[in-house]
Coordinates of C-alpha atoms and ligand atoms in Angstrom, one line a residue:
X29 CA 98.5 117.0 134.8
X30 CA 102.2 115.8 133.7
X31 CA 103.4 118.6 131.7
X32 CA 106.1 117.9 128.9
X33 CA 108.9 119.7 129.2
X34 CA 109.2 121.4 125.7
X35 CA 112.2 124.1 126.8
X36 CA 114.7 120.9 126.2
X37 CA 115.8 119.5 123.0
X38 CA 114.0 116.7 123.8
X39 CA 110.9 116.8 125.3
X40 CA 110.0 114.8 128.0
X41 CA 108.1 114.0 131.2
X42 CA 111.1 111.6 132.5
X43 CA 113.5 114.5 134.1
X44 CA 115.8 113.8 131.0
X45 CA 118.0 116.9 132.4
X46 CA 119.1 115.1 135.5
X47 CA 120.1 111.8 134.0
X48 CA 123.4 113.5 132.2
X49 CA 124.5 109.7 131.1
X50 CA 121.1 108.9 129.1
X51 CA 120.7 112.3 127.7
X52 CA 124.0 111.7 126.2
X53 CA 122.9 108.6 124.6
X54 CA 119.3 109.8 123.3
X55 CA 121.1 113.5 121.8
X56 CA 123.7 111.3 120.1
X57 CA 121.0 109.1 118.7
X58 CA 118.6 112.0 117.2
X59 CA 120.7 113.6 114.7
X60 CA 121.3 109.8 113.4
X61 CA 117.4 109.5 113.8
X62 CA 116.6 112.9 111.7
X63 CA 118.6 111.4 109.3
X64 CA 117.1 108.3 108.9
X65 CA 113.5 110.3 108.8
X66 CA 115.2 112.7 106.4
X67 CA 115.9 109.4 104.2
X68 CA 113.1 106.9 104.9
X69 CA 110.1 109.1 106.0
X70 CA 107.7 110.9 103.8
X71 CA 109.4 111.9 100.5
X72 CA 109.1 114.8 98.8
X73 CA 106.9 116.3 101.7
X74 CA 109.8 117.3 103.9
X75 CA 109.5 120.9 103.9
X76 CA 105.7 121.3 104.3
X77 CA 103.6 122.8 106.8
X78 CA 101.2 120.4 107.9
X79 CA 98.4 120.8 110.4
X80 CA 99.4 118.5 113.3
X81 CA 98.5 117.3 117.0
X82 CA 101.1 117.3 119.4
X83 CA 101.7 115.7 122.6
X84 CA 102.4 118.9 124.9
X85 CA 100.9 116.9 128.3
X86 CA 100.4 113.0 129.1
X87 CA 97.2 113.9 130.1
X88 CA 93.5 114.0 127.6
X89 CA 94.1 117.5 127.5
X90 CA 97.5 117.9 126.6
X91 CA 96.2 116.2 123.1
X92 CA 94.2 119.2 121.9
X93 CA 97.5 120.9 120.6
X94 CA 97.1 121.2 116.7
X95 CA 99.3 123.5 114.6
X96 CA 101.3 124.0 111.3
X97 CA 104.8 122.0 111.6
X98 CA 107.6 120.7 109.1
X99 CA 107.7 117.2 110.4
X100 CA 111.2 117.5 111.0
X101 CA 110.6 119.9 113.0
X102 CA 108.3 117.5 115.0
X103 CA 108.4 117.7 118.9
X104 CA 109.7 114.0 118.7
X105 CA 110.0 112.7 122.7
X106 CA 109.4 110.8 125.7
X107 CA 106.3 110.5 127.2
X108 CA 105.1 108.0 129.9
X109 CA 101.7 107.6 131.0
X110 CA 101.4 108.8 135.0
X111 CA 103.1 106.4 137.2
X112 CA 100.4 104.4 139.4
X113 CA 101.6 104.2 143.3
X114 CA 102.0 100.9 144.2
X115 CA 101.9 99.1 141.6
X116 CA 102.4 95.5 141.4
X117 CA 103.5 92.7 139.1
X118 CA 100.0 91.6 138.8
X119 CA 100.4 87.6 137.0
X120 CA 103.2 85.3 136.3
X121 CA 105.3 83.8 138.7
X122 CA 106.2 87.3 140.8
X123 CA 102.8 88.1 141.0
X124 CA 102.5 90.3 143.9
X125 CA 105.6 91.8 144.1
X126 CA 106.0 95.4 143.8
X127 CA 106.8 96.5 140.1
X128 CA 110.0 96.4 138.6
X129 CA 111.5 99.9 138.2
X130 CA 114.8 98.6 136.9
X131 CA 115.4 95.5 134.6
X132 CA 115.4 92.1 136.8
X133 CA 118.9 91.0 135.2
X134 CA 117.5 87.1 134.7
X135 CA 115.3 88.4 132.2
X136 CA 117.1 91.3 130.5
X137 CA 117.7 88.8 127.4
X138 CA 114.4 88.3 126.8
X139 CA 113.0 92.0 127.8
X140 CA 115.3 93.4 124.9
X141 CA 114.0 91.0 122.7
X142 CA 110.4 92.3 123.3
X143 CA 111.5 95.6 123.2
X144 CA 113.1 95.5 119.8
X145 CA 110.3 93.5 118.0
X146 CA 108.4 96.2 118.9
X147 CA 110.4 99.3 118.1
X148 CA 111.4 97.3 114.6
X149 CA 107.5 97.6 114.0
X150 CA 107.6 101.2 113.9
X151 CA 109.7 102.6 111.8
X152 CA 109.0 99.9 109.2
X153 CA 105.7 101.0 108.9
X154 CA 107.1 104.6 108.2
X155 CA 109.0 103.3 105.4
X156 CA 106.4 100.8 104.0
X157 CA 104.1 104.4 103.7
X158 CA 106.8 106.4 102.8
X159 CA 105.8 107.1 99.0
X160 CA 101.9 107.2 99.6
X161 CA 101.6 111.3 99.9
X162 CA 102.2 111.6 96.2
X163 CA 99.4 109.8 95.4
X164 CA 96.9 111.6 98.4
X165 CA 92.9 111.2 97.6
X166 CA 92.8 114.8 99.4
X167 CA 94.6 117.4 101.9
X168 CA 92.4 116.0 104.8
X169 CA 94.2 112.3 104.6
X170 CA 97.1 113.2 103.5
X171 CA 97.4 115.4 106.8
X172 CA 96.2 111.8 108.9
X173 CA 99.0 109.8 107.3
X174 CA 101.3 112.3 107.9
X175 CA 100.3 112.1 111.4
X176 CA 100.5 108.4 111.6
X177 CA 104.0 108.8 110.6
X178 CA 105.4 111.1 113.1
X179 CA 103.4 109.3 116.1
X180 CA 105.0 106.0 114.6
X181 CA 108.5 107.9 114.9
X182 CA 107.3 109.1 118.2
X183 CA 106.8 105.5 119.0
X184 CA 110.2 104.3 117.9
X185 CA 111.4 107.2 120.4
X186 CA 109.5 105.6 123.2
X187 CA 111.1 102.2 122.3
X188 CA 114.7 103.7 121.9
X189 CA 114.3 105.4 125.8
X190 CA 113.5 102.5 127.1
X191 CA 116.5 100.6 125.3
X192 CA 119.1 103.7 126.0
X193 CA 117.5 103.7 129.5
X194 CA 117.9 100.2 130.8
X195 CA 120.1 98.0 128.3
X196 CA 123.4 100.1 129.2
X197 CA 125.8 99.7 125.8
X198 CA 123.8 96.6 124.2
X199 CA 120.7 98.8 124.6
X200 CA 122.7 101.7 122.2
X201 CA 123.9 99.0 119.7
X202 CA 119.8 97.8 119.3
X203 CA 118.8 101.5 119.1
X204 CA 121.2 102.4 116.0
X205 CA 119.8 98.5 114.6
X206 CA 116.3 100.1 114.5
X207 CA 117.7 102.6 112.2
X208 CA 119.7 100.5 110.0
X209 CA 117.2 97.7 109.3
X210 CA 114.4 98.4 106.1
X211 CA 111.1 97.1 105.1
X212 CA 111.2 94.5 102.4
X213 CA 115.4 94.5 102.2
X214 CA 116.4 91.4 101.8
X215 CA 119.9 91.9 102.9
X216 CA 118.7 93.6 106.2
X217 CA 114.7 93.1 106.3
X218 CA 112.5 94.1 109.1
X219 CA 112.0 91.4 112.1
X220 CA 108.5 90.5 111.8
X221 CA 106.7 89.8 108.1
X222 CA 104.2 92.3 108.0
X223 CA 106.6 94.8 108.2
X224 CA 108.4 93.8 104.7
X225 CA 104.6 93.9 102.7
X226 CA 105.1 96.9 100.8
X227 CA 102.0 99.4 101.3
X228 CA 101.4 100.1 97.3
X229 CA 98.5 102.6 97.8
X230 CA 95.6 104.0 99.9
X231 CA 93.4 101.3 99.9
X232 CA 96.7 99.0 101.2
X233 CA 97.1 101.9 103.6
X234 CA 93.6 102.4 105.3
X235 CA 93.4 98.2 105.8
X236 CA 96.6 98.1 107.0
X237 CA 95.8 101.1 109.7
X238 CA 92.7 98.7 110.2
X239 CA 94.4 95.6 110.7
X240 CA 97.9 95.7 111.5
X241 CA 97.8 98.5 113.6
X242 CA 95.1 96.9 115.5
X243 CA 98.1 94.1 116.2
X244 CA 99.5 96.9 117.7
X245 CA 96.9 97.8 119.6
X246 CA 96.3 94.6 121.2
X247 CA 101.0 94.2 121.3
X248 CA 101.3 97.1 123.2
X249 CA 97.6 96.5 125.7
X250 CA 99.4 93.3 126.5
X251 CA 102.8 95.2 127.2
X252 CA 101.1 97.7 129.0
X253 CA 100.0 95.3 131.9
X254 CA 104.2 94.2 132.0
X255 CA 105.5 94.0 135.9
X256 CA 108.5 96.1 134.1
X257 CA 106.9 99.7 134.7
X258 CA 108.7 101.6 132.7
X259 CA 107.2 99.6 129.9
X260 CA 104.0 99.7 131.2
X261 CA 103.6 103.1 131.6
X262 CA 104.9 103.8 127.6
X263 CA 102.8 101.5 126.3
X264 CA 100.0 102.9 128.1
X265 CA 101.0 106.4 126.8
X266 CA 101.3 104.9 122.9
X267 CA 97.6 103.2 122.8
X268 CA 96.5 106.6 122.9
X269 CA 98.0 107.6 119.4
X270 CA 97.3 104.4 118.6
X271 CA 93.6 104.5 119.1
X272 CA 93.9 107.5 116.0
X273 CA 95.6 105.3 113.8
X274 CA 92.7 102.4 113.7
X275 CA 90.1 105.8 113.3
X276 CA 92.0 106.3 109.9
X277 CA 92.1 103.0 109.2
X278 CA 88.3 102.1 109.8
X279 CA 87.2 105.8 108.9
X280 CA 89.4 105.1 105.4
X281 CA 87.8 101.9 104.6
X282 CA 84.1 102.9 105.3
X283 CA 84.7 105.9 103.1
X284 CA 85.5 103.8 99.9
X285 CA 82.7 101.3 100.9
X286 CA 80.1 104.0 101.0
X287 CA 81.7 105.8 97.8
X288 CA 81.1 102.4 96.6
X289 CA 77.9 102.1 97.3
X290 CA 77.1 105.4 96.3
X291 CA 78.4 104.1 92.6
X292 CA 76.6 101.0 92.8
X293 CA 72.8 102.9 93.2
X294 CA 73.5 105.7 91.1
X295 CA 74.4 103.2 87.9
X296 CA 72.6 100.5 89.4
X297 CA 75.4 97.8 89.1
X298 CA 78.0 96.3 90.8
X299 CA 80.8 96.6 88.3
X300 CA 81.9 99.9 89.6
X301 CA 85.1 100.3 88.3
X302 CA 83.9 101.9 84.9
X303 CA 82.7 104.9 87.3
X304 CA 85.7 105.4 89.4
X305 CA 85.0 103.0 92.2
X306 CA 86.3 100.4 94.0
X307 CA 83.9 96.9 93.6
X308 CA 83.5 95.8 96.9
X309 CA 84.4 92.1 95.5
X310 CA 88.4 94.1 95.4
X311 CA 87.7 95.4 98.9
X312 CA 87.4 91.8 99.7
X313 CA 90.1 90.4 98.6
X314 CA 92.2 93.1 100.2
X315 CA 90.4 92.6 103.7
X316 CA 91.6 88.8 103.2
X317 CA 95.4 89.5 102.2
X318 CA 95.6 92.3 105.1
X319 CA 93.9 90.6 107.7
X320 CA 95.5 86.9 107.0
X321 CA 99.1 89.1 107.1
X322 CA 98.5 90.4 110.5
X323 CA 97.0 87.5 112.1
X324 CA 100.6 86.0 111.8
X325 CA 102.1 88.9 113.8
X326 CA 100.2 87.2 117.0
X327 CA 102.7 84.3 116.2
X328 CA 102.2 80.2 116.6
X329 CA 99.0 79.3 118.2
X330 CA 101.0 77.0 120.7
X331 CA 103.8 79.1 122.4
X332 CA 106.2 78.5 124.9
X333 CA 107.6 82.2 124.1
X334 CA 104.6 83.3 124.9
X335 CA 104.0 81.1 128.0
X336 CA 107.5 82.3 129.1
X337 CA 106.8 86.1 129.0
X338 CA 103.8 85.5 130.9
X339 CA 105.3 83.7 133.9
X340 CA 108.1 85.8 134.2
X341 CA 105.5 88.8 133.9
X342 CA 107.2 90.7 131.4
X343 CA 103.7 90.6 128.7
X344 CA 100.4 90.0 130.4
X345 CA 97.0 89.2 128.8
X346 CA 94.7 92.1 126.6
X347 CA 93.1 93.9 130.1
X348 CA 94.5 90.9 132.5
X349 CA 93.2 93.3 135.5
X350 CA 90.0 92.8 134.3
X351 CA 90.2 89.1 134.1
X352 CA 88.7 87.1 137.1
X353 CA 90.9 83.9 137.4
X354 CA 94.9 83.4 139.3
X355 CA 97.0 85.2 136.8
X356 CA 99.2 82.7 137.1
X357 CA 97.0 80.0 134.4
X358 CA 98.7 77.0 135.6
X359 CA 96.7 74.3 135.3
X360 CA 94.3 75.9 132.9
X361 CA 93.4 74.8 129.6
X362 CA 92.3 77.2 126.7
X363 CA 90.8 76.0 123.4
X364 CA 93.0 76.6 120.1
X365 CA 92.3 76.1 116.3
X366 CA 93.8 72.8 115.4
X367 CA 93.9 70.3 112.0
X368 CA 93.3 67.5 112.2
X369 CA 93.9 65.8 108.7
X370 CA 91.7 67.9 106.5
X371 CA 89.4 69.2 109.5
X372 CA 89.9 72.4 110.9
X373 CA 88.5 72.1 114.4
X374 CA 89.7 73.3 118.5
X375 CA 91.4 71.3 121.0
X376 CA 92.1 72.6 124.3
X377 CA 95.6 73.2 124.9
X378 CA 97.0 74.3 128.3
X379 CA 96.5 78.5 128.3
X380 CA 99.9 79.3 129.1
X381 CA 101.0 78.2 126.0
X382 CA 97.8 79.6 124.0
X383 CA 98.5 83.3 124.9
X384 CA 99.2 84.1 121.5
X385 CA 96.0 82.6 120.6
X386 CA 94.1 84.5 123.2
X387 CA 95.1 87.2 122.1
X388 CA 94.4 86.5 118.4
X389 CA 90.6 85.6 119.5
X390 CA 90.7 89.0 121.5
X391 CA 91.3 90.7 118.0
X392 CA 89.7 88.8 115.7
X393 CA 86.3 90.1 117.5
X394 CA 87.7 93.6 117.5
X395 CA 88.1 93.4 113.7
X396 CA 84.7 91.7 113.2
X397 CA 82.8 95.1 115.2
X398 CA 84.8 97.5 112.4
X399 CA 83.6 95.0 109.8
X400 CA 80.1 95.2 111.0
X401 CA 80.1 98.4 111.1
X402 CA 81.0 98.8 107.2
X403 CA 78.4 96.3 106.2
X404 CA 75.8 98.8 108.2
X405 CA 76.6 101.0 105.6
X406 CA 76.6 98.5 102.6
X407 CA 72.8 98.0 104.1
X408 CA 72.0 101.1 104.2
X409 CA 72.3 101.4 100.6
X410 CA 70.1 98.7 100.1
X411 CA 72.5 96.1 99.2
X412 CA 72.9 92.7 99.9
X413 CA 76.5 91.8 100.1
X414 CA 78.6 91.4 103.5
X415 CA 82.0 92.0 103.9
X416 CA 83.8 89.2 106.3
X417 CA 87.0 88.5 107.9
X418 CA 88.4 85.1 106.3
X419 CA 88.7 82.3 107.8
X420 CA 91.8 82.3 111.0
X421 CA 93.2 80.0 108.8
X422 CA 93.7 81.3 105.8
X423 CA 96.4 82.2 103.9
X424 CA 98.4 81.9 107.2
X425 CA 102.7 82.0 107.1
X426 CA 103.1 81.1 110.8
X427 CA 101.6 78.5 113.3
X428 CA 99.6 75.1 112.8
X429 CA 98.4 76.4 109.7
X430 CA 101.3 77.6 107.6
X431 CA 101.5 74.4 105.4
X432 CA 97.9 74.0 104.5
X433 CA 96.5 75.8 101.9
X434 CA 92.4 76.5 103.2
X435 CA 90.0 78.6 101.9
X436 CA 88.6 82.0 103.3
X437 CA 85.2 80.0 104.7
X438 CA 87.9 77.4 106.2
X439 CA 88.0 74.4 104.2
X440 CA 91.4 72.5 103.3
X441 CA 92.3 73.1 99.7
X442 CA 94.5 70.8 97.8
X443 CA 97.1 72.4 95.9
X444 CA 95.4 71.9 92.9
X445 CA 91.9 73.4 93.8
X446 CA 94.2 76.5 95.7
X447 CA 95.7 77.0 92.4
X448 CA 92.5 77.4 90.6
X449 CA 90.7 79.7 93.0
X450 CA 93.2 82.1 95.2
X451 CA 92.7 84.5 92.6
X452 CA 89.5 84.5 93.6
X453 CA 90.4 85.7 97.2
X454 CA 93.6 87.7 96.9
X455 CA 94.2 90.9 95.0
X456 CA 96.0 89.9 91.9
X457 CA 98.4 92.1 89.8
X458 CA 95.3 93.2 87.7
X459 CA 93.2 94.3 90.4
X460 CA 96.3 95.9 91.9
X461 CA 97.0 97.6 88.8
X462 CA 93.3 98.9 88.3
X463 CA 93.4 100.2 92.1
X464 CA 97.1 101.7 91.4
X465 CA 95.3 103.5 88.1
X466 CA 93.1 105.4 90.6
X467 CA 95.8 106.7 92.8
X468 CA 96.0 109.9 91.3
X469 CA 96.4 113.1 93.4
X470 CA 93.9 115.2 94.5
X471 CA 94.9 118.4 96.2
X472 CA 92.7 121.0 95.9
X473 CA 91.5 121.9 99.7
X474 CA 87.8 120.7 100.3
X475 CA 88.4 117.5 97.1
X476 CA 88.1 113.7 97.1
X477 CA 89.1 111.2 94.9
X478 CA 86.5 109.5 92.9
X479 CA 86.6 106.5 94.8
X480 CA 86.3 107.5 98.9
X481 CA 83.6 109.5 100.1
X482 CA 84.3 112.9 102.3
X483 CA 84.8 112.0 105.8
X484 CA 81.4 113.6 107.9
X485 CA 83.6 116.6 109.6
X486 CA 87.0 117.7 109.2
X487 CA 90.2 118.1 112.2
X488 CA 90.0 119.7 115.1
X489 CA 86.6 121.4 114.1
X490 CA 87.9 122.6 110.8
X491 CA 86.0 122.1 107.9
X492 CA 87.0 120.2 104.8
X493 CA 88.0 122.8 102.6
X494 CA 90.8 123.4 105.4
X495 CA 94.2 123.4 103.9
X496 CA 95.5 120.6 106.3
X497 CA 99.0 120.7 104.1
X498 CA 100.1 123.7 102.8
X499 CA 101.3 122.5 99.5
X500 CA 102.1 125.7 97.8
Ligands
BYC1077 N1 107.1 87.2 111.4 O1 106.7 81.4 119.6 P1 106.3 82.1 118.4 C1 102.7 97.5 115.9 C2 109.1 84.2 115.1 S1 102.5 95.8 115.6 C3 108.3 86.7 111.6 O2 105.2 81.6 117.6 P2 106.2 84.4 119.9 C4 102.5 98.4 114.8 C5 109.3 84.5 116.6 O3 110.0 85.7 116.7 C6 102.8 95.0 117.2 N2 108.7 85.9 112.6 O4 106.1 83.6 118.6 C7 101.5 98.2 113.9 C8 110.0 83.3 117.0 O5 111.4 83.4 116.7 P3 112.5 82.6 117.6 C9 104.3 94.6 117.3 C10 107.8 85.6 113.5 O6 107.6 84.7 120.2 C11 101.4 99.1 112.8 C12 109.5 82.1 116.2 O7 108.9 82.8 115.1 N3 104.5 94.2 118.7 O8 103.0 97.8 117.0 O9 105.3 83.8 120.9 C13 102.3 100.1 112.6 C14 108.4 81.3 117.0 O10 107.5 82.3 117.4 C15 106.5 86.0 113.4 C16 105.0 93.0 119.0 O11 105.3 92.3 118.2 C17 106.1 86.9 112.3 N4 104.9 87.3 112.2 O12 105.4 85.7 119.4 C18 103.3 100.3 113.5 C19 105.1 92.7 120.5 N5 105.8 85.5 114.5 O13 112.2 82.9 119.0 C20 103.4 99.4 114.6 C21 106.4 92.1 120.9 C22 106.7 84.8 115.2 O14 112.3 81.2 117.3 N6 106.6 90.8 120.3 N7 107.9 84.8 114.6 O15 113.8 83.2 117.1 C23 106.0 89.7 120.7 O16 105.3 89.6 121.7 C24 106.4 88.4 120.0 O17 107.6 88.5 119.5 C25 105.4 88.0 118.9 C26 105.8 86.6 118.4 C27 104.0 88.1 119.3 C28 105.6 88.9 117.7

C-alpha cells in the first residue's frame, strides 16, 4: 500500500521532502491557490464542517477515510497511482521503448499544452458550481458537490505537480495561469467551451457531472495510457475520483426522473410542473444542450493534433492495452461522421487522424448505458416515453458539423425550419426560469426537494437523515 505522507504540508506519495527545488515551487503556489479557492470555490460555505472522503493511501483502501472538514482545510495533494516496473511506451512511433520518466525535450511544447487544457478544466468547473450550494435540494447532495469540488481542486493539484515538476520556470508561469483564468470571462475565459457554460442550477449540475465529466473520464483514460509516466500514473490516480463524480451525475439525474415519474402516476399526467416536478420533455432538452456541449470537448472529427499526440505517444487510445492491432495505426482507416450536402453519413478516414472521433464513439456508448438505465426506470413506472442522446450532430460548435444546423434525430435543418423548432430541443429561458423557480433550499437533515427522489442509501453507511453539512 502507498501511504500518503500527511505529516507534511503537502501530502504526497512523490518524496516531496527530498526534492527541496519543487517543494519550493508547489508551497509558493498553495497560499496563491487557497486564495483563489477562498475567492472562486463554494461561497458562503467556507467555514462548514462537511462530511468528506479523503485520499489518505493510493491504494482502494486508503479511500474509506470520511470525516468532518472545512474545505479549506482540505488535505489538497499529490498522489500517483503505483508505478508499474517496466513499463513501456506502448503505441506511437517509440513504441517499445522504456517509459519516459522525464519530458523528451522534442515534445515538451506540446506535452504542456496537454497538460494545461487539462488542468484549465478543473478549476473551471469549480467556478462554474461555485454558487449551486445555496440553492441545495438536501444535506446529502450538497455534501457530493462539495466533494466534487475539492477532488476537482485536488485534480488541478495533480496538474500543477506535474507542470512545477517537469516544465522548470515556463511550467510555474502555466501553474499561476490556471489560477488567473475564469469560466465564462470574456477578457480571460477558460481554454475549452464547456468550461465557460455557466452551471445555473442542479439539474445543469447532475447532467453536467453525467456528461462533461464523463469527457473527463474518457480525457484522462486516454492520458493515462501516455509513454510520459508521470502522467500516466496521475491520471490513473484521478479516474478514481472521477468514477464518483459520474455516480452523482447519473445517480442525480435518475432521481429527478423517478421523482418524475412518481408525479406523473400519482396525478396521472404528464404536465408535472403544477406538482413540483420536472416534465421529462425539460429533462430532454437539457440532456440535448449538455450532451451536444461536451461532445465538442472531443474536438474535430479529423485531427492531426490528435494524430500527432498519438505518434509521439504522449495520448493513447480509451484502454489501447486492450486493443488487439500495431499501436502504431498507420495504414489504418477508421469510419467518421461526414456531410455530404444535406446527408449526414460515414466515410472512412485514416484512424490516426480519427482519434478524436474514436474516442467520441467510445463515449457516446458510455452515455447511451446511463441513458438506458434511466429509461428502466421511466418503464418501470409504466410509461411510454424514452429519453435519448441527440443526434452526434447536433447543435455542434466544433468539427465537420459546426456550420450546419441538424436536428436531434440528425436531419439538416435550414435556417429557417432551425429557427422554428430549436425551442423545441433546447431549454429556453422559460423552462430555465421554471426550473430556477424550483431551486429553493432544502436543509433539513433526512429532506428532498419536491422534484428528485431520495437517493436508495446514504454515505459511507449513514443514513439520510445524517447531517452530511453541519449548517448551524
Ligand atoms: N473548445 O485538432 P482539434 C475534464 C481547439 S474534461 C475550444 O480538433 P484537438 C473535466 C483546439 O485546442 C477533459 N477549443 O482538437 C470534466 C485546437 O486549437 P489550436 C479535459 C477547442 O487538439 C468535468 C483547435 O480547436 N481534458 O477533465 O485534437 C469537470 C483544433 O482542434 C475545442 C482534455 O481536454 C473546444 N471544445 O483536441 C472537470 C485533454 N476543441 O491547436 C474536469 C487534453 C478543440 O488550433 N486535451 N479546440 O490552437 C486534448 O486532448 C485536446 O486538446 C482536445 C482537443 C481533445 C481538447
Amino acid at each position: 500500500m502507498a501511504g500518503i505522507d500527511y505529516t507534511e504540508r503537502i501530502p504526497n506519495n512523490v518524496n516531496l521532502a527530498e526534492n527541496r527545488r519543487l517543494q519550493r515551487a508547489l508551497e509558493d503556489w498553495q497560499p496563491k491557490f487557497l486564495e483563489w479557492w477562498k475567492d472562486m470555490g463554494p461561497l458562503g460555505f467556507q467555514a462548514k464542517d462537511v462530511y468528506l472522503r479523503t485520499a489518505v493511501s493510493v491504494d482502494a483502501q486508503g479511500w474509506a477515510n470520511f470525516d468532518y472538514v472545512r474545505m479549506p482545510d482540505y488535505r489538497w495533494g499529490i498522489f500517483l497511482a503505483e508505478p508499474e516496473p517496466e513499463r513501456a511506451v506502448n503505441f506511437g512511433d517509440h513504441k517499445g521503448s522504456p517509459a519516459w520518466q522525464e519530458v523528451p525535450g522534442e515534445y515538451r511544447g506540446v506535452l504542456r499544452r496537454l497538460i494545461v487544457t487539462q488542468g484549465d478544466t478543473e478549476p473551471a468547473s469549480v467556478e462554474q458550481q461555485q454558487h449551486l450550494g445555496r440553492t441545495c435540494p438536501s444535506l446529502y447532495d450538497l455534501r457530493n458537490l462539495f466533494q466534487v469540488n475539492v477532488e476537482e481542486g485536488r485534480h488541478l493539484w495533480a496538474m500543477v505537480y506535474l507542470l512545477d515538476a517537469h516544465f522548470g520556470r515556463d511550467g510555474r508561469e502555466e501553474s499561476e495561469a490556471l489560477l488567473q483564468r475564469r469560466s465564462g470571462n470574456a477578457d480571460k475565459p477558460r481554454i475549452l467551451g464547456a468550461f465557460n457554460e455557466p452551471t445555473p442550477d442542479w439539474l445543469s449540475f447532475f447532467m453536467f457531472c453525467f456528461f462533461t465529466d464523463r469527457d473527463g473520464k474518457y480525457q484522462l483514460a486516454s492520458l493515462a495510457e501516455s509513454g510520459f509516466d508521470p502522467l500516466s500514473r496521475t491520471c490513473r490516480f484521478m479516474l478514481t475520483e472521477e468514477a464518483h463524480h459520474m455516480f452523482v451525475g447519473e445517480s442525480g439525474v435518475q432521481r429527478i426522473v423517478q421523482r418524475t415519474c412518481e408525479l406523473m402516476r400519482e396525478h396521472r399526467t404528464e404536465d408535472v410542473r403544477k406538482h413540483g416536478g420536472i416534465d421529462l420533455a425539460t429533462i430532454q432538452k437539457y440532456v440535448n444542450l449538455h450532451c451536444s456541449v461536451s461532445l465538442d470537448l472531443f474536438g474535430s472529427e479529423v485531427s492531426t493534433n490528435a494524430a500527432n499526440f498519438y505518434t509521439m505517444g504522449l495520448k493513447g487510445r480509451f484502454e489501447e492495452m486492450k486493443k488487439d492491432d500495431d499501436h502504431t495505426l498507420k495504414g489504418a482507416t477508421y469510419s467518421v461522421a461526414d456531410l455530404a450536402g444535406d446527408r449526414i453519413g460515414t466515410r472512412e478516414e485514416a484512424a490516426l487522424v480519427s482519434l478524436n472521433e474514436r474516442l467520441r464513439d467510445d463515449y457516446v456508448a458510455d452515455c447511451q448505458r446511463g441513458v438506458n438505465r434511466w429509461n428502466q426506470v421511466i418503464r418501470s413506472h409504466g410509461i411510454d416515453v424514452e429519453l435519448r442522446l441527440p443526434h452526434r450532430a447536433f447543435r455542434r460548435a466544433i468539427g465537420s458539423f459546426a456550420d450546419v444546423k441538424v436536428s436531434p434525430d440528425g436531419r439538416v435543418l435550414s435556417e429557417a425550419e432551425w429557427d422554428a423548432r430549436h425551442h423545441d430541443w433546447l431549454p429556453t429561458a422559460d423552462d430555465q426560469a421554471f426550473v430556477g423557480s424550483l431551486m429553493q433550499p432544502v436543509t433539513e437533515p433526512g429532506r428532498f426537494a419536491s422534484w428528485i427522489a431520495a437517493p436508495p442509501r446514504g454515505i459511507n453507511g449513514r443514513p439520510l437523515e445524517f447531517e452530511y453539512v453541519r449548517l448551524g
